[in-house]
Amino acid sequence: MSEAIRFEKINKYFPGAHVLKDVSFSVDQGEVHALLGENGAGKSTLLNILHGIYTEYDGEVRLFGETVHFKNPNDAIMEGKISKVHQETNVVKDISVGENVALGHEPSRAGFVSRGELNKKVNAILKQLGCTFRSETKAGQLSAGEMQMMAIAKALYYDSKIISLDEPTASLSMKETENLFRVIGELKKKGITILYVSHRLEEIFQICDRATILRDGSLIGTVKVADVDRASLIRMMVGRDVDALATRTKPCMATEEVLLKVENLSGEKFRDVSFELHRGEILGFSGLVGAGRTELMRAVCGVDHRKGGKVFLRGKEMHFKNSSDALKNGIGLLPEDRKTQGFLNLSTNIDNMAISSLKKYMTGWFVDTAKKRKNCEKYIELLDVHPPKPDTLTANMSGGNQQKVIIGRWLSADVDVLIFDEPTKGVDVGARVEIYRLIEEFVEQGKAAIVISSDLPEVLGISDRIVVMYEGRKTGEIERSQMSEELAMEYAMGGKQHE
């Protein structure tokens, strides 16, 4: 089998950091090749070099035997026929799906865009992907999962020979994930090479041929996936034995006291949902992508308008005007969309971790910078943030490390109820364990947590009790003694409607 990609002694430096160190390995044509490692291991940096995002580096990149050095991502797409599907999709919401897919490269006739030809080509790709939306659909109407499928359609539109996928299933439903894996199989048969980045190891074993592991910017090795087990991969990634599954290390600390009560809440994407959250409890919310869990919690916190129902906090009915109002009353929401809602782009880790709890750092009329730094250093160590520098701009870090900073921000806040929406999305296995422990420590203080997760083993492992939703409705509630993947999936697919 011929080589599609070869990295030869790749070194990359940022100010004060050597992020890639003599990395050399090859990827065969027509294989699905996993790129694994903890957040900050260098995976994204290596892909950014391949795709022309970073143009200054030492070493050599060869595609199909020829040395390449792309000037920018567009050069990589048009000249190298390589495309990258990012974890956070960039979408122009006011134009159509087809216009997003072909942006800047629309078919034309007599100097005018041929919309008929454009829509025909894009609709054929969407059909191949199993999408229910069409090229003519306005992009702003799509769900997060559908936007991800649109990004994959864009790579296919350019007839790319090499496609890299960065956490492609993080926002996809089970059906969308099945369609993606089917398409990856078809692309492989056509000789297209896939670079696959994911922290969901079950996916690696399901679709990948080989895996290359990076740790702290260095190459650990390349292995055939069929020849290794889960524990061996994790050991190579983190340098130690880690249980990747969510497990409780402390007993249930839930009391009889109801801290948060929601009665018959309805909104744009959910209807007539009721639940209770007890002090000391970790309450999981499960369901397929699009079930309405995120929208429900946004309405609870006053971020989104609610059409009906009531919210009680510590026995008192609340009418939050926005998330700041909810925060003042003791409810924090860690959002799923960390890029637009999670942190301030132009702020450092120190300021982003402190922004929701500024009163803690006041000395008289002034903010005590030393206190803010000490808080930041505490959570950098606890969450193993890379680079471990309080003064680093959060926006310049990898997605997983940004997630760690956001979690540190909310754990710093003085709230009684903390809602975690996909807390380990894009986070490496080692950091996941630390996040689970911090959630347990949070409720041990007499507080309560809600964990929304599309990772079923995660929500089963960390929760004291689970609420399951399907198409905007609560379909089930499962006590810890009754938890099983089969029962949770039955509720998540709409079966056994909750009475």
Coordinates of C-alpha atoms in Angstrom, one line a residue:
M1 CA 0.0 0.0 0.0
S2 CA 1.4 3.4 -1.0
E3 CA 2.0 6.3 1.4
A4 CA -0.5 9.1 1.4
I5 CA 1.2 11.3 4.1
R6 CA 4.7 11.3 5.7
F7 CA 5.7 13.6 8.5
E8 CA 9.5 13.8 8.8
K9 CA 11.1 15.3 11.9
I10 CA 8.4 17.9 12.5
N11 CA 9.3 20.5 15.1
K12 CA 7.0 23.4 16.1
Y13 CA 7.8 26.2 18.6
F14 CA 5.5 28.7 20.2
P15 CA 6.9 31.4 22.5
G16 CA 8.3 29.6 25.5
A17 CA 7.0 26.2 24.3
H18 CA 8.4 23.3 22.1
V19 CA 5.0 21.8 21.2
L20 CA 6.1 19.2 18.6
K21 CA 9.4 17.4 19.0
D22 CA 10.9 15.5 16.0
V23 CA 7.6 13.8 15.1
S24 CA 8.0 11.3 12.2
F25 CA 5.4 8.8 11.0
S26 CA 3.5 7.9 7.8
V27 CA -0.2 7.3 6.9
D28 CA -1.1 4.9 4.1
Q29 CA -3.4 5.7 1.3
G30 CA -7.0 4.5 1.9
E31 CA -6.6 3.9 5.6
V32 CA -8.5 5.3 8.5
H33 CA -5.7 6.5 10.8
A34 CA -6.3 7.7 14.4
L35 CA -4.3 10.5 15.9
L36 CA -4.5 10.1 19.7
G37 CA -3.2 11.9 22.8
E38 CA -4.2 14.0 25.7
N39 CA -5.3 17.6 25.3
G40 CA -2.1 19.6 24.5
A41 CA -0.3 16.5 23.2
G42 CA 0.2 18.2 19.8
K43 CA -2.5 16.6 17.7
S44 CA -4.2 19.9 16.6
T45 CA -0.8 21.5 16.0
L46 CA 0.2 18.7 13.7
L47 CA -3.0 18.9 11.7
N48 CA -2.7 22.7 11.5
I49 CA 0.7 22.2 9.9
L50 CA -0.7 19.6 7.4
H51 CA -3.5 21.9 6.4
G52 CA -1.5 25.1 6.0
I53 CA -2.8 26.9 9.1
Y54 CA 0.7 27.0 10.6
T55 CA 3.3 27.7 7.9
E56 CA 6.4 28.1 10.1
Y57 CA 7.8 24.8 11.3
D58 CA 10.9 22.6 11.0
G59 CA 10.8 19.3 9.2
E60 CA 9.1 18.0 6.1
V61 CA 5.6 17.0 5.0
R62 CA 5.2 14.8 2.0
L63 CA 1.9 13.9 0.2
F64 CA 2.0 10.9 -2.1
G65 CA 5.8 11.2 -2.2
E66 CA 6.1 14.9 -2.9
T67 CA 7.2 17.5 -0.4
V68 CA 4.5 20.2 0.2
H69 CA 4.4 23.4 2.1
F70 CA 1.0 25.1 1.9
K71 CA 0.6 28.8 2.3
N72 CA -2.9 28.7 3.8
P73 CA -5.8 26.3 4.3
N74 CA -7.3 27.2 0.9
D75 CA -4.1 26.3 -0.8
A76 CA -4.2 22.9 1.0
I77 CA -7.7 22.3 -0.2
M78 CA -7.3 23.4 -3.8
E79 CA -3.7 22.3 -4.5
G80 CA -3.3 19.4 -2.1
K81 CA -6.9 18.2 -2.1
I82 CA -6.9 17.8 1.7
S83 CA -9.7 19.1 3.9
K84 CA -10.2 19.4 7.6
V85 CA -13.5 19.1 9.4
H86 CA -13.2 21.1 12.6
Q87 CA -14.7 20.2 16.0
E88 CA -16.4 23.6 16.2
T89 CA -18.0 24.3 12.9
N90 CA -17.8 27.8 11.3
V91 CA -21.2 28.5 9.7
V92 CA -22.6 31.5 8.0
K93 CA -26.2 31.1 9.3
D94 CA -27.9 33.7 7.0
I95 CA -27.2 31.8 3.8
S96 CA -28.1 28.3 2.5
V97 CA -26.4 25.0 3.2
G98 CA -25.2 24.8 -0.4
E99 CA -23.8 28.3 -0.2
N100 CA -21.9 27.4 3.0
V101 CA -20.6 24.2 1.5
A102 CA -19.3 25.8 -1.8
L103 CA -18.4 29.2 -0.2
G104 CA -15.9 30.9 -2.6
H105 CA -16.0 28.0 -5.1
E106 CA -19.5 28.1 -6.5
P107 CA -20.1 26.8 -10.0
S108 CA -20.8 29.6 -12.5
R109 CA -22.1 30.3 -15.9
A110 CA -21.5 33.5 -17.8
G111 CA -20.1 35.0 -14.7
F112 CA -23.1 34.2 -12.5
V113 CA -23.4 31.6 -9.8
S114 CA -25.3 28.5 -11.1
R115 CA -27.6 27.8 -8.2
G116 CA -29.2 24.9 -9.9
E117 CA -25.9 23.2 -10.5
L118 CA -24.7 24.0 -7.0
N119 CA -27.8 22.6 -5.3
K120 CA -27.8 19.5 -7.5
K121 CA -24.2 18.6 -6.5
V122 CA -24.6 19.5 -2.8
N123 CA -27.9 17.6 -2.5
A124 CA -26.2 14.5 -4.0
I125 CA -23.6 14.7 -1.3
L126 CA -26.2 15.2 1.5
K127 CA -28.1 12.2 0.3
Q128 CA -24.9 10.1 0.4
L129 CA -24.4 11.3 4.0
G130 CA -28.0 10.4 4.9
C131 CA -29.0 13.9 5.8
T132 CA -32.6 14.9 5.9
F133 CA -32.0 18.6 5.2
R134 CA -31.2 20.0 1.7
S135 CA -28.8 22.3 0.0
E136 CA -31.6 25.0 -0.2
T137 CA -32.2 24.9 3.6
K138 CA -31.0 28.0 5.5
A139 CA -28.0 27.1 7.5
G140 CA -29.3 28.9 10.6
Q141 CA -32.1 26.3 10.9
L142 CA -29.7 23.4 11.4
S143 CA -29.0 21.7 14.7
A144 CA -25.4 21.4 15.9
G145 CA -25.3 17.8 14.7
E146 CA -26.6 18.8 11.2
M147 CA -24.0 21.6 11.0
Q148 CA -21.3 19.0 11.6
M149 CA -22.7 16.9 8.8
M150 CA -22.7 20.0 6.6
A151 CA -19.0 20.5 7.3
I152 CA -18.3 16.9 6.3
A153 CA -20.3 17.6 3.1
K154 CA -17.9 20.5 2.4
A155 CA -14.9 18.2 2.4
L156 CA -16.6 15.8 0.0
Y157 CA -17.6 18.8 -2.2
Y158 CA -13.9 19.5 -2.9
D159 CA -13.2 15.9 -3.9
S160 CA -10.5 15.8 -1.2
K161 CA -8.1 12.8 -1.3
I162 CA -7.2 13.3 2.4
I163 CA -9.7 14.3 5.0
S164 CA -9.0 14.9 8.7
L165 CA -11.9 14.7 11.2
D166 CA -11.5 16.4 14.6
E167 CA -13.9 15.0 17.1
P168 CA -16.5 14.6 14.4
T169 CA -19.2 12.8 16.4
A170 CA -19.2 15.1 19.4
S171 CA -22.4 16.8 18.3
L172 CA -23.9 14.0 16.3
S173 CA -26.9 11.8 17.1
M174 CA -26.6 8.0 17.1
K175 CA -28.2 7.9 13.6
E176 CA -25.9 10.6 12.3
T177 CA -22.9 8.8 13.7
E178 CA -23.9 5.6 12.0
N179 CA -24.2 7.5 8.7
L180 CA -20.8 9.1 9.2
F181 CA -19.2 5.7 9.8
R182 CA -20.9 4.2 6.8
V183 CA -19.6 7.1 4.6
I184 CA -16.0 6.7 6.1
G185 CA -16.2 3.1 5.0
E186 CA -17.2 4.1 1.5
L187 CA -14.5 6.7 1.3
K188 CA -11.9 4.2 2.4
K189 CA -13.0 1.8 -0.4
K190 CA -12.4 4.6 -2.9
G191 CA -8.8 5.1 -1.6
I192 CA -9.5 8.3 0.3
T193 CA -7.3 8.7 3.4
I194 CA -8.9 9.6 6.7
L195 CA -7.1 11.1 9.7
Y196 CA -9.4 10.6 12.7
V197 CA -9.1 12.5 16.0
S198 CA -11.4 11.4 18.9
H199 CA -11.3 10.9 22.6
R200 CA -14.0 8.2 22.3
L201 CA -11.9 5.1 22.2
E202 CA -14.8 2.9 21.2
E203 CA -14.9 4.7 17.9
I204 CA -11.2 4.1 17.3
F205 CA -11.7 0.4 17.6
Q206 CA -14.8 0.5 15.5
I207 CA -13.5 2.3 12.4
C208 CA -9.7 2.8 12.5
D209 CA -6.9 0.7 11.0
R210 CA -3.9 2.2 12.8
A211 CA -3.3 4.7 15.5
T212 CA -0.5 7.1 16.1
I213 CA -0.1 8.3 19.7
L214 CA 1.5 11.6 20.8
R215 CA 2.3 12.7 24.4
D216 CA 3.7 16.1 25.3
G217 CA 4.6 16.8 21.7
S218 CA 6.6 13.6 21.2
L219 CA 5.8 10.5 19.2
I220 CA 5.1 7.5 21.4
G221 CA 4.4 5.1 18.6
T222 CA 2.1 3.8 15.8
V223 CA 0.1 0.6 16.3
K224 CA -2.4 -1.6 14.5
V225 CA -5.7 -1.0 16.3
A226 CA -6.5 -4.8 16.0
D227 CA -3.3 -5.6 18.0
V228 CA -4.0 -3.5 21.1
D229 CA -6.6 -3.2 23.8
R230 CA -8.2 -0.1 25.4
A231 CA -6.0 -0.2 28.4
S232 CA -2.8 -0.3 26.3
L233 CA -3.9 2.7 24.2
I234 CA -4.7 4.7 27.3
R235 CA -1.4 3.8 28.9
M236 CA 0.4 5.0 25.8
M237 CA -1.6 8.3 25.7
V238 CA -1.2 9.3 29.4
G239 CA 1.8 7.3 30.6
R240 CA -0.1 5.6 33.4
D241 CA -3.1 3.3 34.0
V242 CA -6.4 5.2 33.9
D243 CA -9.9 3.9 34.1
A244 CA -11.5 5.8 31.2
L245 CA -15.1 4.9 32.3
A246 CA -16.9 7.3 34.6
T247 CA -17.1 5.6 38.1
R248 CA -18.1 6.9 41.5
T249 CA -15.4 7.0 44.2
K250 CA -17.8 8.4 46.8
P251 CA -21.2 7.1 48.0
C252 CA -24.4 8.9 47.1
M253 CA -24.6 12.1 49.2
A254 CA -28.2 13.1 48.2
T255 CA -30.5 14.3 51.0
E256 CA -34.3 14.6 51.2
E257 CA -34.1 18.3 50.7
V258 CA -35.2 19.5 47.3
L259 CA -32.9 22.2 46.2
L260 CA -34.3 22.8 42.7
K261 CA -37.8 21.9 41.5
V262 CA -39.1 22.2 37.9
E263 CA -42.8 21.9 37.3
N264 CA -44.4 21.4 33.8
L265 CA -41.8 23.5 32.0
S266 CA -42.4 24.1 28.3
G267 CA -40.3 26.0 25.7
E268 CA -39.6 26.0 22.0
K269 CA -38.1 22.5 21.9
F270 CA -39.4 20.8 25.0
R271 CA -42.9 20.3 26.6
D272 CA -44.3 19.7 30.1
V273 CA -41.0 18.6 31.8
S274 CA -40.9 18.2 35.6
F275 CA -38.1 17.0 37.8
E276 CA -36.5 17.5 41.2
L277 CA -32.9 18.0 42.2
H278 CA -31.9 17.1 45.8
R279 CA -29.1 18.7 47.8
G280 CA -25.9 16.5 47.5
E281 CA -27.2 14.8 44.3
I282 CA -25.7 14.3 40.9
L283 CA -28.6 14.2 38.5
G284 CA -27.9 13.0 35.0
F285 CA -29.8 14.0 31.9
S286 CA -29.6 11.5 29.0
G287 CA -31.1 11.4 25.6
L288 CA -30.1 11.5 21.9
V289 CA -28.9 14.8 20.3
G290 CA -31.9 17.0 19.7
A291 CA -33.9 15.6 22.7
G292 CA -34.2 19.2 24.2
R293 CA -32.0 18.7 27.3
T294 CA -29.8 21.8 26.6
E295 CA -32.8 24.0 25.7
L296 CA -34.5 22.9 28.9
M297 CA -31.6 23.9 31.1
R298 CA -31.2 27.2 29.3
A299 CA -34.8 28.0 30.1
V300 CA -34.4 27.0 33.7
C301 CA -31.6 29.5 34.0
G302 CA -33.5 32.3 32.1
V303 CA -31.2 32.2 29.1
D304 CA -34.1 31.1 26.8
H305 CA -37.8 32.1 27.0
R306 CA -40.1 29.6 28.6
K307 CA -43.7 29.2 27.4
G308 CA -45.1 27.8 30.7
G309 CA -44.3 26.0 33.9
K310 CA -42.5 27.0 37.1
V311 CA -39.0 26.9 38.6
F312 CA -38.4 26.7 42.4
L313 CA -35.1 27.2 44.1
R314 CA -34.9 26.4 47.8
G315 CA -38.7 26.3 47.8
K316 CA -39.1 29.8 46.3
E317 CA -40.5 30.3 42.8
M318 CA -38.0 32.0 40.6
H319 CA -38.3 34.1 37.4
F320 CA -34.7 34.5 36.2
K321 CA -34.3 37.2 33.6
N322 CA -31.0 35.8 32.3
S323 CA -28.0 33.7 33.3
S324 CA -26.5 36.5 35.4
D325 CA -29.7 36.6 37.4
A326 CA -29.6 32.9 37.9
L327 CA -25.9 33.1 39.0
K328 CA -26.8 35.8 41.6
N329 CA -29.3 33.3 43.0
G330 CA -26.9 30.4 43.1
I331 CA -27.3 28.5 39.8
G332 CA -24.5 28.2 37.3
L333 CA -24.6 26.8 33.7
L334 CA -21.5 25.4 32.1
P335 CA -22.6 25.6 28.4
E336 CA -21.9 23.1 25.6
D337 CA -20.9 25.7 23.1
R338 CA -17.7 26.8 24.8
K339 CA -16.4 28.9 21.9
T340 CA -19.2 31.4 21.9
Q341 CA -20.6 31.1 25.5
G342 CA -17.9 29.6 27.6
F343 CA -15.1 32.3 27.9
L344 CA -13.9 35.7 26.9
N345 CA -11.7 35.4 23.8
L346 CA -9.4 38.2 24.7
S347 CA -8.9 37.3 28.3
T348 CA -6.3 35.1 30.1
N349 CA -6.9 32.0 32.1
I350 CA -6.8 34.0 35.3
D351 CA -9.6 36.3 34.2
N352 CA -11.7 33.6 32.6
M353 CA -11.6 31.5 35.7
A354 CA -12.5 34.4 38.0
I355 CA -15.2 36.1 35.9
S356 CA -18.2 34.4 37.6
S357 CA -16.9 34.9 41.1
L358 CA -15.3 38.3 41.2
K359 CA -16.6 39.2 44.7
K360 CA -14.3 36.4 46.1
Y361 CA -11.2 38.4 45.0
M362 CA -12.1 41.8 46.3
T363 CA -9.9 43.6 48.9
G364 CA -11.9 46.7 49.8
W365 CA -12.9 48.4 46.5
F366 CA -10.3 46.7 44.4
V367 CA -9.8 43.3 42.8
D368 CA -6.9 41.4 44.4
T369 CA -5.0 40.0 41.4
A370 CA -2.9 37.7 43.6
K371 CA -6.1 36.0 44.8
K372 CA -7.3 35.5 41.2
R373 CA -3.9 34.1 40.3
K374 CA -3.9 31.7 43.2
N375 CA -7.4 30.4 42.3
C376 CA -6.3 29.9 38.7
E377 CA -3.1 28.0 39.7
K378 CA -5.3 25.7 41.9
Y379 CA -7.5 24.6 39.0
I380 CA -4.7 24.5 36.5
E381 CA -3.1 21.9 38.7
L382 CA -6.3 20.0 39.5
L383 CA -7.4 19.8 35.9
D384 CA -4.0 19.4 34.4
V385 CA -4.4 22.4 32.1
H386 CA -1.8 22.7 29.3
P387 CA 0.1 24.9 29.0
P388 CA 0.0 25.3 32.8
K389 CA 0.3 29.1 32.6
P390 CA -2.3 31.5 34.2
D391 CA -1.4 34.4 31.9
T392 CA -2.1 32.4 28.6
L393 CA -5.0 33.6 26.5
T394 CA -7.6 30.9 26.8
A395 CA -8.6 31.3 23.1
N396 CA -5.0 30.2 22.1
M397 CA -5.3 26.8 23.8
S398 CA -6.7 23.5 22.5
G399 CA -10.4 22.9 22.7
G400 CA -10.1 20.4 25.5
N401 CA -7.9 22.7 27.6
Q402 CA -10.4 25.5 27.0
Q403 CA -13.1 23.2 28.5
K404 CA -10.9 22.7 31.5
V405 CA -10.6 26.4 32.1
I406 CA -14.4 26.8 31.8
I407 CA -14.9 24.1 34.4
G408 CA -12.4 25.8 36.7
R409 CA -14.4 29.0 36.3
W410 CA -17.7 27.5 37.4
L411 CA -16.1 25.4 40.2
S412 CA -14.7 28.7 41.5
A413 CA -18.1 30.3 41.6
D414 CA -20.1 30.3 44.8
V415 CA -23.3 28.5 43.6
D416 CA -25.5 25.8 45.1
V417 CA -26.6 24.3 41.7
L418 CA -24.2 23.7 38.8
I419 CA -25.4 22.5 35.5
F420 CA -22.7 20.8 33.4
D421 CA -23.7 20.5 29.7
E422 CA -21.4 17.9 28.1
P423 CA -18.5 18.6 30.6
T424 CA -16.1 16.2 29.0
K425 CA -16.7 17.0 25.3
G426 CA -13.4 16.9 23.6
V427 CA -11.5 16.2 26.9
D428 CA -8.9 13.5 27.1
V429 CA -9.3 10.4 29.3
G430 CA -6.9 11.6 32.0
A431 CA -8.8 14.9 32.5
R432 CA -12.2 13.2 32.4
V433 CA -11.3 11.3 35.6
E434 CA -10.3 14.6 37.3
I435 CA -13.6 16.3 36.2
Y436 CA -15.6 13.4 37.6
R437 CA -13.8 13.7 40.9
L438 CA -14.4 17.5 41.0
I439 CA -18.1 17.0 40.4
E440 CA -18.2 14.6 43.4
E441 CA -16.3 17.0 45.6
F442 CA -18.7 19.8 44.6
V443 CA -21.8 17.9 45.8
E444 CA -19.9 16.7 48.8
Q445 CA -20.1 20.3 50.0
G446 CA -23.9 20.1 50.2
K447 CA -24.4 21.4 46.7
A448 CA -26.1 19.7 43.7
A449 CA -25.1 19.0 40.1
I450 CA -26.9 18.3 36.9
V451 CA -24.8 16.5 34.2
I452 CA -26.1 16.5 30.6
S453 CA -24.2 14.0 28.5
S454 CA -24.6 12.3 25.2
D455 CA -22.0 9.7 26.4
L456 CA -24.3 7.0 27.9
P457 CA -21.6 5.2 30.0
E458 CA -20.6 8.6 31.4
V459 CA -24.0 9.6 32.6
L460 CA -24.7 6.1 33.9
G461 CA -21.3 6.1 35.8
I462 CA -21.5 9.5 37.4
S463 CA -25.2 10.0 38.3
D464 CA -27.2 9.1 41.4
R465 CA -30.4 9.3 39.2
I466 CA -31.1 9.8 35.5
V467 CA -33.8 11.7 33.7
V468 CA -34.2 10.6 30.1
M469 CA -35.7 12.8 27.3
Y470 CA -36.9 12.1 23.8
E471 CA -38.0 14.8 21.3
G472 CA -38.6 17.4 24.0
R473 CA -40.4 15.2 26.5
K474 CA -39.4 13.4 29.6
T475 CA -39.8 9.7 28.9
G476 CA -38.2 8.2 32.0
E477 CA -36.5 8.5 35.3
I478 CA -34.1 5.9 36.5
E479 CA -32.8 5.3 40.0
R480 CA -29.2 4.1 40.4
S481 CA -30.2 0.6 41.4
Q482 CA -32.1 0.2 38.1
M483 CA -29.6 1.8 35.7
S484 CA -28.6 0.0 32.6
E485 CA -27.7 1.0 29.1
E486 CA -30.6 -1.0 27.7
L487 CA -33.2 0.7 29.8
A488 CA -31.7 4.2 29.2
M489 CA -31.7 3.6 25.5
E490 CA -35.3 2.4 25.5
Y491 CA -36.4 5.6 27.1
A492 CA -34.1 7.7 24.8
M493 CA -35.7 6.1 21.7
G494 CA -39.1 7.1 22.9
G495 CA -40.2 3.8 24.6
K496 CA -41.7 3.3 28.0
Q497 CA -43.2 6.8 28.3
H498 CA -42.9 8.2 31.8
E499 CA -46.2 8.5 33.6

